[in-house]
Short mmCIF file of N, CA and C in Angstrom, two decimals:
data_model
loop_
_atom_site.label_atom_id
_atom_site.label_comp_id
_atom_site.label_asym_id
_atom_site.label_seq_id
_atom_site.Cartn_x
_atom_site.Cartn_y
_atom_site.Cartn_z
N MET B 1 90.54 72.69 91.57
CA MET B 1 91.83 72.72 92.25
C MET B 1 91.71 72.01 93.58
N ASN B 2 92.79 71.40 93.98
CA ASN B 2 92.82 70.71 95.26
C ASN B 2 93.53 71.59 96.29
N PHE B 3 92.84 71.85 97.37
CA PHE B 3 93.40 72.65 98.47
C PHE B 3 93.61 71.75 99.67
N PRO B 4 94.55 72.07 100.52
CA PRO B 4 95.43 73.24 100.46
C PRO B 4 96.59 73.04 99.49
N LEU B 5 97.13 74.18 99.02
CA LEU B 5 98.36 74.19 98.24
C LEU B 5 99.51 74.37 99.22
N LEU B 6 100.57 73.59 99.07
CA LEU B 6 101.70 73.63 100.01
C LEU B 6 102.92 74.24 99.36
N LYS B 7 103.73 74.92 100.19
CA LYS B 7 104.97 75.51 99.69
C LYS B 7 105.93 75.70 100.87
N VAL B 8 107.22 75.59 100.59
CA VAL B 8 108.24 75.93 101.57
C VAL B 8 108.71 77.35 101.23
N ILE B 9 108.55 78.28 102.18
CA ILE B 9 108.96 79.66 101.93
C ILE B 9 110.40 79.87 102.36
N LYS B 10 110.91 81.09 102.14
CA LYS B 10 112.34 81.38 102.32
C LYS B 10 112.90 81.01 103.69
N ASN B 11 112.13 81.14 104.74
CA ASN B 11 112.65 80.81 106.08
C ASN B 11 112.46 79.34 106.43
N ASN B 12 112.25 78.50 105.40
CA ASN B 12 112.08 77.04 105.52
C ASN B 12 110.86 76.61 106.31
N ILE B 13 109.86 77.46 106.36
CA ILE B 13 108.59 77.10 106.99
C ILE B 13 107.68 76.54 105.89
N ILE B 14 107.02 75.43 106.19
CA ILE B 14 106.05 74.87 105.25
C ILE B 14 104.72 75.59 105.51
N VAL B 15 104.16 76.16 104.45
CA VAL B 15 102.90 76.88 104.56
C VAL B 15 101.87 76.25 103.64
N GLU B 16 100.62 76.51 103.94
CA GLU B 16 99.53 76.04 103.10
C GLU B 16 98.62 77.20 102.74
N LEU B 17 98.13 77.18 101.52
CA LEU B 17 97.18 78.17 101.05
C LEU B 17 95.85 77.46 100.89
N ASP B 18 94.82 78.05 101.46
CA ASP B 18 93.51 77.41 101.47
C ASP B 18 92.44 78.49 101.55
N TYR B 19 91.21 78.08 101.29
CA TYR B 19 90.08 78.98 101.55
C TYR B 19 90.10 79.36 103.03
N MET B 20 89.71 80.60 103.32
CA MET B 20 89.63 81.05 104.70
C MET B 20 88.48 80.33 105.40
N HIS B 21 88.73 79.88 106.61
CA HIS B 21 87.70 79.26 107.43
C HIS B 21 87.02 80.34 108.27
N PRO B 22 85.74 80.15 108.61
CA PRO B 22 85.02 81.16 109.39
C PRO B 22 85.75 81.57 110.68
N GLN B 23 86.39 80.63 111.35
CA GLN B 23 87.08 80.94 112.61
C GLN B 23 88.35 81.77 112.38
N GLU B 24 88.76 81.94 111.13
CA GLU B 24 89.96 82.74 110.82
C GLU B 24 89.63 84.18 110.44
N GLN B 25 88.35 84.48 110.30
CA GLN B 25 87.96 85.81 109.83
C GLN B 25 88.44 86.93 110.74
N GLU B 26 88.35 86.75 112.02
CA GLU B 26 88.75 87.82 112.94
C GLU B 26 90.26 88.05 112.90
N VAL B 27 91.03 87.00 112.73
CA VAL B 27 92.49 87.14 112.63
C VAL B 27 92.84 87.91 111.35
N VAL B 28 92.18 87.58 110.26
CA VAL B 28 92.44 88.27 109.00
C VAL B 28 91.98 89.73 109.09
N ARG B 29 90.83 89.96 109.70
CA ARG B 29 90.36 91.35 109.88
C ARG B 29 91.37 92.15 110.69
N ALA B 30 91.90 91.57 111.75
CA ALA B 30 92.89 92.26 112.58
C ALA B 30 94.16 92.57 111.77
N LEU B 31 94.59 91.62 110.95
CA LEU B 31 95.76 91.84 110.11
C LEU B 31 95.48 92.94 109.09
N LEU B 32 94.33 92.91 108.45
CA LEU B 32 93.98 93.96 107.50
C LEU B 32 93.98 95.32 108.19
N ASN B 33 93.45 95.37 109.39
CA ASN B 33 93.41 96.64 110.13
C ASN B 33 94.81 97.14 110.46
N VAL B 34 95.75 96.24 110.73
CA VAL B 34 97.15 96.64 110.93
C VAL B 34 97.68 97.29 109.66
N VAL B 35 97.39 96.68 108.52
CA VAL B 35 97.85 97.21 107.24
C VAL B 35 97.20 98.56 106.95
N ILE B 36 95.91 98.68 107.23
CA ILE B 36 95.21 99.95 107.01
C ILE B 36 95.83 101.06 107.87
N VAL B 37 96.08 100.76 109.14
CA VAL B 37 96.65 101.76 110.05
C VAL B 37 98.07 102.16 109.62
N GLU B 38 98.81 101.23 109.00
CA GLU B 38 100.14 101.58 108.47
C GLU B 38 100.02 102.74 107.47
N GLY B 39 98.91 102.81 106.77
CA GLY B 39 98.63 103.93 105.88
C GLY B 39 99.45 104.00 104.62
N LYS B 40 99.94 102.86 104.12
CA LYS B 40 100.84 102.87 102.97
C LYS B 40 100.32 102.16 101.73
N THR B 41 99.32 101.26 101.88
CA THR B 41 98.95 100.42 100.74
C THR B 41 97.46 100.27 100.49
N TYR B 42 96.60 100.52 101.45
CA TYR B 42 95.16 100.35 101.28
C TYR B 42 94.47 101.70 101.35
N PRO B 43 93.36 101.87 100.63
CA PRO B 43 92.71 103.18 100.58
C PRO B 43 91.93 103.54 101.86
N GLN B 44 91.54 102.55 102.65
CA GLN B 44 90.77 102.86 103.85
C GLN B 44 91.61 103.69 104.82
N LYS B 45 90.93 104.59 105.55
CA LYS B 45 91.63 105.44 106.52
C LYS B 45 91.51 104.90 107.94
N GLN B 46 90.45 104.14 108.21
CA GLN B 46 90.19 103.65 109.56
C GLN B 46 89.99 102.15 109.56
N SER B 47 90.27 101.55 110.71
CA SER B 47 90.05 100.11 110.88
C SER B 47 88.63 99.74 110.51
N LEU B 48 88.47 98.53 110.00
CA LEU B 48 87.15 98.05 109.59
C LEU B 48 86.48 97.28 110.72
N SER B 49 85.21 97.54 110.90
CA SER B 49 84.40 96.78 111.84
C SER B 49 84.18 95.39 111.25
N PRO B 50 83.67 94.45 112.04
CA PRO B 50 83.38 93.13 111.47
C PRO B 50 82.44 93.20 110.26
N ALA B 51 81.41 94.03 110.32
CA ALA B 51 80.47 94.15 109.19
C ALA B 51 81.15 94.77 107.97
N GLU B 52 81.96 95.80 108.18
CA GLU B 52 82.68 96.43 107.07
C GLU B 52 83.68 95.46 106.44
N PHE B 53 84.38 94.71 107.28
CA PHE B 53 85.32 93.70 106.79
C PHE B 53 84.59 92.66 105.95
N SER B 54 83.47 92.18 106.46
CA SER B 54 82.70 91.16 105.75
C SER B 54 82.27 91.67 104.38
N SER B 55 81.77 92.88 104.32
CA SER B 55 81.32 93.46 103.06
C SER B 55 82.47 93.63 102.07
N TYR B 56 83.63 94.05 102.57
CA TYR B 56 84.78 94.33 101.71
C TYR B 56 85.55 93.07 101.32
N TRP B 57 85.89 92.24 102.29
CA TRP B 57 86.82 91.13 102.08
C TRP B 57 86.13 89.81 101.75
N LEU B 58 84.91 89.63 102.25
CA LEU B 58 84.25 88.32 102.16
C LEU B 58 83.12 88.28 101.15
N SER B 59 83.07 89.24 100.22
CA SER B 59 81.95 89.30 99.28
C SER B 59 81.97 88.17 98.26
N LYS B 60 83.14 87.54 98.05
CA LYS B 60 83.21 86.41 97.11
C LYS B 60 84.13 85.33 97.69
N ASP B 61 85.37 85.22 97.19
CA ASP B 61 86.28 84.18 97.66
C ASP B 61 87.40 84.78 98.49
N ALA B 62 87.72 84.15 99.61
CA ALA B 62 88.78 84.62 100.50
C ALA B 62 89.69 83.45 100.85
N PHE B 63 90.99 83.73 100.84
CA PHE B 63 92.01 82.70 101.05
C PHE B 63 93.00 83.16 102.11
N VAL B 64 93.65 82.19 102.73
CA VAL B 64 94.70 82.48 103.70
C VAL B 64 95.92 81.62 103.41
N VAL B 65 97.07 82.11 103.86
CA VAL B 65 98.27 81.29 103.94
C VAL B 65 98.52 81.11 105.43
N ARG B 66 98.63 79.85 105.83
CA ARG B 66 98.84 79.54 107.25
C ARG B 66 99.98 78.55 107.38
N THR B 67 100.54 78.47 108.58
CA THR B 67 101.55 77.45 108.83
C THR B 67 100.89 76.10 108.62
N SER B 68 101.66 75.14 108.17
CA SER B 68 101.11 73.83 107.86
C SER B 68 101.31 72.89 109.04
N GLY B 69 100.24 72.22 109.44
CA GLY B 69 100.33 71.25 110.53
C GLY B 69 100.43 71.92 111.89
N GLN B 70 100.60 71.11 112.91
CA GLN B 70 100.75 71.60 114.27
C GLN B 70 102.11 71.16 114.79
N ASP B 71 102.70 72.00 115.62
CA ASP B 71 103.99 71.61 116.19
C ASP B 71 103.78 70.65 117.36
N ALA B 72 104.86 70.26 117.98
CA ALA B 72 104.80 69.27 119.07
C ALA B 72 103.97 69.76 120.25
N LYS B 73 103.86 71.06 120.42
CA LYS B 73 103.07 71.60 121.53
C LYS B 73 101.62 71.86 121.11
N HIS B 74 101.25 71.40 119.91
CA HIS B 74 99.89 71.53 119.39
C HIS B 74 99.43 72.97 119.28
N LYS B 75 100.36 73.83 118.90
CA LYS B 75 100.03 75.21 118.63
C LYS B 75 99.12 75.27 117.41
N PRO B 76 98.08 76.09 117.42
CA PRO B 76 97.22 76.18 116.23
C PRO B 76 97.98 76.78 115.05
N LYS B 77 97.46 76.55 113.87
CA LYS B 77 98.06 77.11 112.67
C LYS B 77 97.98 78.63 112.72
N GLU B 78 99.05 79.28 112.30
CA GLU B 78 99.13 80.74 112.33
C GLU B 78 98.84 81.30 110.94
N ILE B 79 98.06 82.37 110.87
CA ILE B 79 97.77 83.05 109.61
C ILE B 79 98.95 83.96 109.28
N LEU B 80 99.56 83.73 108.12
CA LEU B 80 100.73 84.50 107.70
C LEU B 80 100.38 85.57 106.66
N GLY B 81 99.32 85.32 105.92
CA GLY B 81 98.88 86.25 104.89
C GLY B 81 97.50 85.86 104.41
N ALA B 82 96.89 86.74 103.63
CA ALA B 82 95.54 86.47 103.14
C ALA B 82 95.28 87.29 101.88
N PHE B 83 94.30 86.83 101.10
CA PHE B 83 93.83 87.61 99.97
C PHE B 83 92.39 87.29 99.64
N TYR B 84 91.74 88.25 98.99
CA TYR B 84 90.39 88.01 98.48
C TYR B 84 90.46 88.02 96.97
N LEU B 85 89.44 87.45 96.36
CA LEU B 85 89.32 87.39 94.90
C LEU B 85 87.85 87.58 94.59
N LYS B 86 87.55 88.60 93.78
CA LYS B 86 86.16 88.90 93.47
C LYS B 86 86.08 89.63 92.13
N PRO B 87 84.89 89.65 91.53
CA PRO B 87 84.75 90.41 90.29
C PRO B 87 85.11 91.88 90.52
N ASN B 88 85.83 92.45 89.56
CA ASN B 88 86.19 93.87 89.68
C ASN B 88 85.04 94.76 89.25
N PHE B 89 84.19 94.23 88.39
CA PHE B 89 83.05 94.98 87.87
C PHE B 89 81.83 94.07 87.85
N PRO B 90 80.63 94.62 87.78
CA PRO B 90 79.42 93.79 87.73
C PRO B 90 79.09 93.35 86.30
N GLY B 91 78.11 92.46 86.23
CA GLY B 91 77.45 92.11 84.98
C GLY B 91 78.35 91.72 83.83
N ARG B 92 78.26 92.46 82.76
CA ARG B 92 78.95 92.14 81.50
C ARG B 92 80.47 92.20 81.63
N CYS B 93 80.96 92.73 82.71
CA CYS B 93 82.41 92.87 82.90
C CYS B 93 82.93 92.02 84.06
N CYS B 94 82.10 91.13 84.59
CA CYS B 94 82.48 90.36 85.77
C CYS B 94 83.50 89.26 85.48
N HIS B 95 83.93 89.13 84.24
CA HIS B 95 84.98 88.16 83.90
C HIS B 95 86.37 88.71 84.24
N ILE B 96 86.44 89.98 84.64
CA ILE B 96 87.69 90.59 85.11
C ILE B 96 87.61 90.64 86.63
N CYS B 97 88.58 90.04 87.30
CA CYS B 97 88.54 90.00 88.76
C CYS B 97 89.53 90.98 89.36
N ASN B 98 89.38 91.15 90.66
CA ASN B 98 90.22 92.01 91.47
C ASN B 98 90.64 91.17 92.68
N ALA B 99 91.78 91.50 93.23
CA ALA B 99 92.25 90.80 94.43
C ALA B 99 92.99 91.79 95.32
N GLY B 100 92.98 91.51 96.60
CA GLY B 100 93.72 92.32 97.56
C GLY B 100 94.50 91.40 98.48
N PHE B 101 95.71 91.81 98.83
CA PHE B 101 96.65 90.94 99.55
C PHE B 101 97.18 91.62 100.80
N ILE B 102 97.40 90.82 101.84
CA ILE B 102 98.04 91.29 103.06
C ILE B 102 98.98 90.21 103.59
N VAL B 103 100.09 90.65 104.18
CA VAL B 103 101.07 89.73 104.77
C VAL B 103 101.44 90.28 106.14
N GLN B 104 101.61 89.39 107.11
CA GLN B 104 102.05 89.81 108.44
C GLN B 104 103.30 90.68 108.31
N PRO B 105 103.34 91.85 108.95
CA PRO B 105 104.48 92.76 108.79
C PRO B 105 105.85 92.11 109.02
N GLY B 106 106.00 91.28 110.01
CA GLY B 106 107.29 90.68 110.31
C GLY B 106 107.70 89.57 109.35
N LEU B 107 106.81 89.19 108.43
CA LEU B 107 107.10 88.09 107.51
C LEU B 107 107.18 88.54 106.06
N ARG B 108 107.14 89.84 105.82
CA ARG B 108 107.24 90.34 104.45
C ARG B 108 108.63 90.04 103.91
N GLY B 109 108.69 89.75 102.62
CA GLY B 109 109.96 89.44 101.99
C GLY B 109 110.35 87.97 102.09
N GLN B 110 109.48 87.14 102.62
CA GLN B 110 109.77 85.71 102.79
C GLN B 110 109.16 84.84 101.68
N GLY B 111 108.49 85.45 100.72
CA GLY B 111 107.90 84.69 99.62
C GLY B 111 106.42 84.40 99.78
N ILE B 112 105.80 84.90 100.84
CA ILE B 112 104.37 84.65 101.06
C ILE B 112 103.54 85.38 100.01
N GLY B 113 103.88 86.63 99.72
CA GLY B 113 103.17 87.40 98.71
C GLY B 113 103.27 86.76 97.33
N ARG B 114 104.46 86.31 96.97
CA ARG B 114 104.66 85.65 95.68
C ARG B 114 103.83 84.37 95.61
N PHE B 115 103.85 83.58 96.68
CA PHE B 115 103.06 82.35 96.72
C PHE B 115 101.58 82.67 96.51
N MET B 116 101.09 83.70 97.21
CA MET B 116 99.68 84.07 97.05
C MET B 116 99.40 84.58 95.64
N GLY B 117 100.31 85.38 95.09
CA GLY B 117 100.11 85.92 93.75
C GLY B 117 100.08 84.83 92.69
N GLU B 118 101.03 83.92 92.76
CA GLU B 118 101.06 82.81 91.79
C GLU B 118 99.80 81.96 91.92
N ALA B 119 99.42 81.66 93.16
CA ALA B 119 98.21 80.84 93.38
C ALA B 119 96.97 81.58 92.92
N MET B 120 96.88 82.88 93.19
CA MET B 120 95.72 83.66 92.79
C MET B 120 95.51 83.60 91.29
N LEU B 121 96.59 83.69 90.51
CA LEU B 121 96.46 83.62 89.05
C LEU B 121 95.88 82.27 88.62
N LEU B 122 96.33 81.19 89.24
CA LEU B 122 95.80 79.86 88.92
C LEU B 122 94.34 79.72 89.36
N ILE B 123 94.06 80.18 90.58
CA ILE B 123 92.70 80.09 91.12
C ILE B 123 91.74 80.92 90.27
N ALA B 124 92.15 82.15 89.93
CA ALA B 124 91.29 83.03 89.12
C ALA B 124 90.94 82.37 87.79
N ALA B 125 91.94 81.81 87.11
CA ALA B 125 91.69 81.13 85.84
C ALA B 125 90.77 79.93 86.06
N ASN B 126 91.01 79.18 87.14
CA ASN B 126 90.20 78.01 87.45
C ASN B 126 88.75 78.38 87.74
N LEU B 127 88.54 79.57 88.31
CA LEU B 127 87.18 80.03 88.62
C LEU B 127 86.49 80.67 87.41
N GLY B 128 87.21 80.73 86.27
CA GLY B 128 86.60 81.23 85.05
C GLY B 128 86.85 82.70 84.75
N TYR B 129 87.64 83.36 85.56
CA TYR B 129 87.97 84.76 85.25
C TYR B 129 88.90 84.78 84.04
N GLU B 130 88.83 85.84 83.26
CA GLU B 130 89.65 85.97 82.06
C GLU B 130 90.79 86.96 82.23
N ALA B 131 90.74 87.76 83.29
CA ALA B 131 91.79 88.74 83.54
C ALA B 131 91.72 89.17 85.00
N VAL B 132 92.84 89.73 85.47
CA VAL B 132 92.93 90.29 86.82
C VAL B 132 93.31 91.76 86.66
N MET B 133 92.62 92.62 87.40
CA MET B 133 92.92 94.04 87.36
C MET B 133 93.03 94.58 88.78
N PHE B 134 94.11 95.30 89.03
CA PHE B 134 94.28 96.01 90.30
C PHE B 134 94.02 97.48 90.02
N ASN B 135 93.11 98.07 90.77
CA ASN B 135 92.68 99.44 90.53
C ASN B 135 93.59 100.49 91.15
N LEU B 136 94.15 100.18 92.31
CA LEU B 136 94.90 101.17 93.08
C LEU B 136 96.16 100.58 93.68
N VAL B 137 97.23 100.51 92.92
CA VAL B 137 98.52 100.10 93.47
C VAL B 137 99.31 101.39 93.65
N PHE B 138 99.50 101.80 94.89
CA PHE B 138 100.16 103.08 95.14
C PHE B 138 101.59 103.03 94.59
N GLU B 139 102.00 104.10 93.92
CA GLU B 139 103.30 104.12 93.25
C GLU B 139 104.47 103.95 94.22
N THR B 140 104.24 104.19 95.50
CA THR B 140 105.28 104.02 96.51
C THR B 140 105.39 102.58 96.99
N ASN B 141 104.47 101.71 96.58
CA ASN B 141 104.46 100.32 97.00
C ASN B 141 105.32 99.49 96.03
N ILE B 142 106.62 99.78 96.06
CA ILE B 142 107.57 99.17 95.14
C ILE B 142 107.59 97.64 95.24
N PRO B 143 107.56 97.05 96.45
CA PRO B 143 107.55 95.57 96.49
C PRO B 143 106.37 94.97 95.72
N SER B 144 105.19 95.57 95.84
CA SER B 144 104.03 95.04 95.11
C SER B 144 104.18 95.24 93.61
N ILE B 145 104.57 96.42 93.20
CA ILE B 145 104.73 96.69 91.77
C ILE B 145 105.74 95.72 91.16
N THR B 146 106.85 95.53 91.85
CA THR B 146 107.89 94.61 91.37
C THR B 146 107.35 93.18 91.27
N LEU B 147 106.64 92.74 92.30
CA LEU B 147 106.06 91.40 92.31
C LEU B 147 105.09 91.23 91.15
N TRP B 148 104.14 92.15 91.01
CA TRP B 148 103.11 91.99 89.98
C TRP B 148 103.71 92.03 88.59
N GLN B 149 104.69 92.90 88.37
CA GLN B 149 105.32 92.93 87.05
C GLN B 149 106.07 91.62 86.77
N SER B 150 106.69 91.06 87.81
CA SER B 150 107.40 89.78 87.61
C SER B 150 106.44 88.64 87.31
N LEU B 151 105.17 88.80 87.69
CA LEU B 151 104.16 87.78 87.41
C LEU B 151 103.37 88.07 86.14
N GLY B 152 103.83 89.06 85.36
CA GLY B 152 103.22 89.32 84.07
C GLY B 152 102.20 90.43 84.02
N PHE B 153 102.00 91.17 85.09
CA PHE B 153 101.08 92.30 85.08
C PHE B 153 101.73 93.46 84.34
N GLU B 154 100.90 94.23 83.67
CA GLU B 154 101.39 95.46 83.04
C GLU B 154 100.65 96.65 83.63
N ILE B 155 101.31 97.78 83.63
CA ILE B 155 100.70 99.02 84.10
C ILE B 155 99.88 99.57 82.94
N ILE B 156 98.57 99.72 83.16
CA ILE B 156 97.69 100.18 82.08
C ILE B 156 97.18 101.60 82.32
N GLY B 157 97.51 102.17 83.47
CA GLY B 157 97.06 103.53 83.73
C GLY B 157 97.63 104.06 85.02
N ARG B 158 97.48 105.36 85.18
CA ARG B 158 97.97 106.07 86.37
C ARG B 158 96.89 107.07 86.78
N ILE B 159 96.59 107.08 88.07
CA ILE B 159 95.63 108.03 88.61
C ILE B 159 96.42 109.06 89.42
N PRO B 160 96.57 110.28 88.90
CA PRO B 160 97.37 111.28 89.60
C PRO B 160 96.78 111.63 90.97
N GLY B 161 97.64 111.71 91.97
CA GLY B 161 97.23 112.13 93.31
C GLY B 161 96.11 111.32 93.91
N ALA B 162 96.04 110.05 93.60
CA ALA B 162 94.91 109.21 94.02
C ALA B 162 94.88 108.94 95.52
N ALA B 163 96.03 108.95 96.18
CA ALA B 163 96.06 108.54 97.58
C ALA B 163 96.79 109.56 98.44
N LYS B 164 96.24 109.76 99.63
CA LYS B 164 96.92 110.51 100.67
C LYS B 164 97.32 109.49 101.72
N LEU B 165 98.60 109.19 101.76
CA LEU B 165 99.09 108.15 102.67
C LEU B 165 98.95 108.59 104.12
N GLY B 166 99.25 107.67 105.04
CA GLY B 166 99.14 107.95 106.46
C GLY B 166 99.94 109.16 106.90
N ASP B 167 101.06 109.43 106.21
CA ASP B 167 101.89 110.59 106.56
C ASP B 167 101.48 111.82 105.75
N GLU B 168 100.31 111.75 105.09
CA GLU B 168 99.75 112.83 104.27
C GLU B 168 100.48 113.05 102.95
N GLN B 169 101.46 112.20 102.63
CA GLN B 169 102.11 112.27 101.32
C GLN B 169 101.08 111.91 100.25
N VAL B 170 100.98 112.71 99.21
CA VAL B 170 100.06 112.44 98.11
C VAL B 170 100.81 111.69 97.02
N VAL B 171 100.27 110.54 96.61
CA VAL B 171 100.94 109.71 95.60
C VAL B 171 99.95 109.30 94.52
N ASP B 172 100.51 108.99 93.36
CA ASP B 172 99.71 108.44 92.27
C ASP B 172 99.41 106.98 92.55
N ALA B 173 98.36 106.48 91.91
CA ALA B 173 98.06 105.05 91.97
C ALA B 173 98.14 104.49 90.56
N LEU B 174 98.62 103.28 90.47
CA LEU B 174 98.73 102.59 89.19
C LEU B 174 97.60 101.59 89.05
N MET B 175 97.13 101.42 87.81
CA MET B 175 96.20 100.36 87.49
C MET B 175 97.03 99.29 86.78
N MET B 176 96.90 98.05 87.24
CA MET B 176 97.69 96.96 86.69
C MET B 176 96.75 95.87 86.19
N TYR B 177 97.18 95.19 85.13
CA TYR B 177 96.29 94.25 84.44
C TYR B 177 97.08 93.03 83.98
N HIS B 178 96.42 91.88 84.06
CA HIS B 178 97.02 90.62 83.60
C HIS B 178 95.92 89.78 82.96
N ALA B 179 96.04 89.51 81.66
CA ALA B 179 95.11 88.62 80.98
C ALA B 179 95.45 87.18 81.38
N LEU B 180 94.44 86.37 81.59
CA LEU B 180 94.64 84.97 81.98
C LEU B 180 94.43 84.07 80.76
N GLY B 181 95.12 82.94 80.76
CA GLY B 181 94.91 81.94 79.73
C GLY B 181 95.73 82.16 78.49
#
């Protein structure tokens, strides 16, 4: 695949999807920590240190969506969203991958998640994965469930009471699956 992938999102901003660069790791870690502290979509309870982030997010392939190009004032490209892609299981089952996604809170609903999801499916197939599996999609995360189902994922299981959200609400988690190819 040729990177970066370009797209115009809903607010008419041109964005690019590319492998994460080392200098972007701290920005992505900070964004992930914002999402973790929100307490609605990720299983972690506390912000991740640089080492914890590296172990969790950077164990295989990591991607970002950033603004494309520089404006007239030479502002650096801004990270709008990010995702990782890695085997969901070891060894004989490593042909099934897992991915995790984050989008800047103020930019949700602009098509960044869909762009990442569509690209992830192409990238995963290109990297030789045969399927994508999400282990813990909280049942209250309706935007994600709707997105993944629209991209062909099916719900293959439910884990009762899997998550205690930031507000202590206990919710089920869904397992979602999409065969590639």
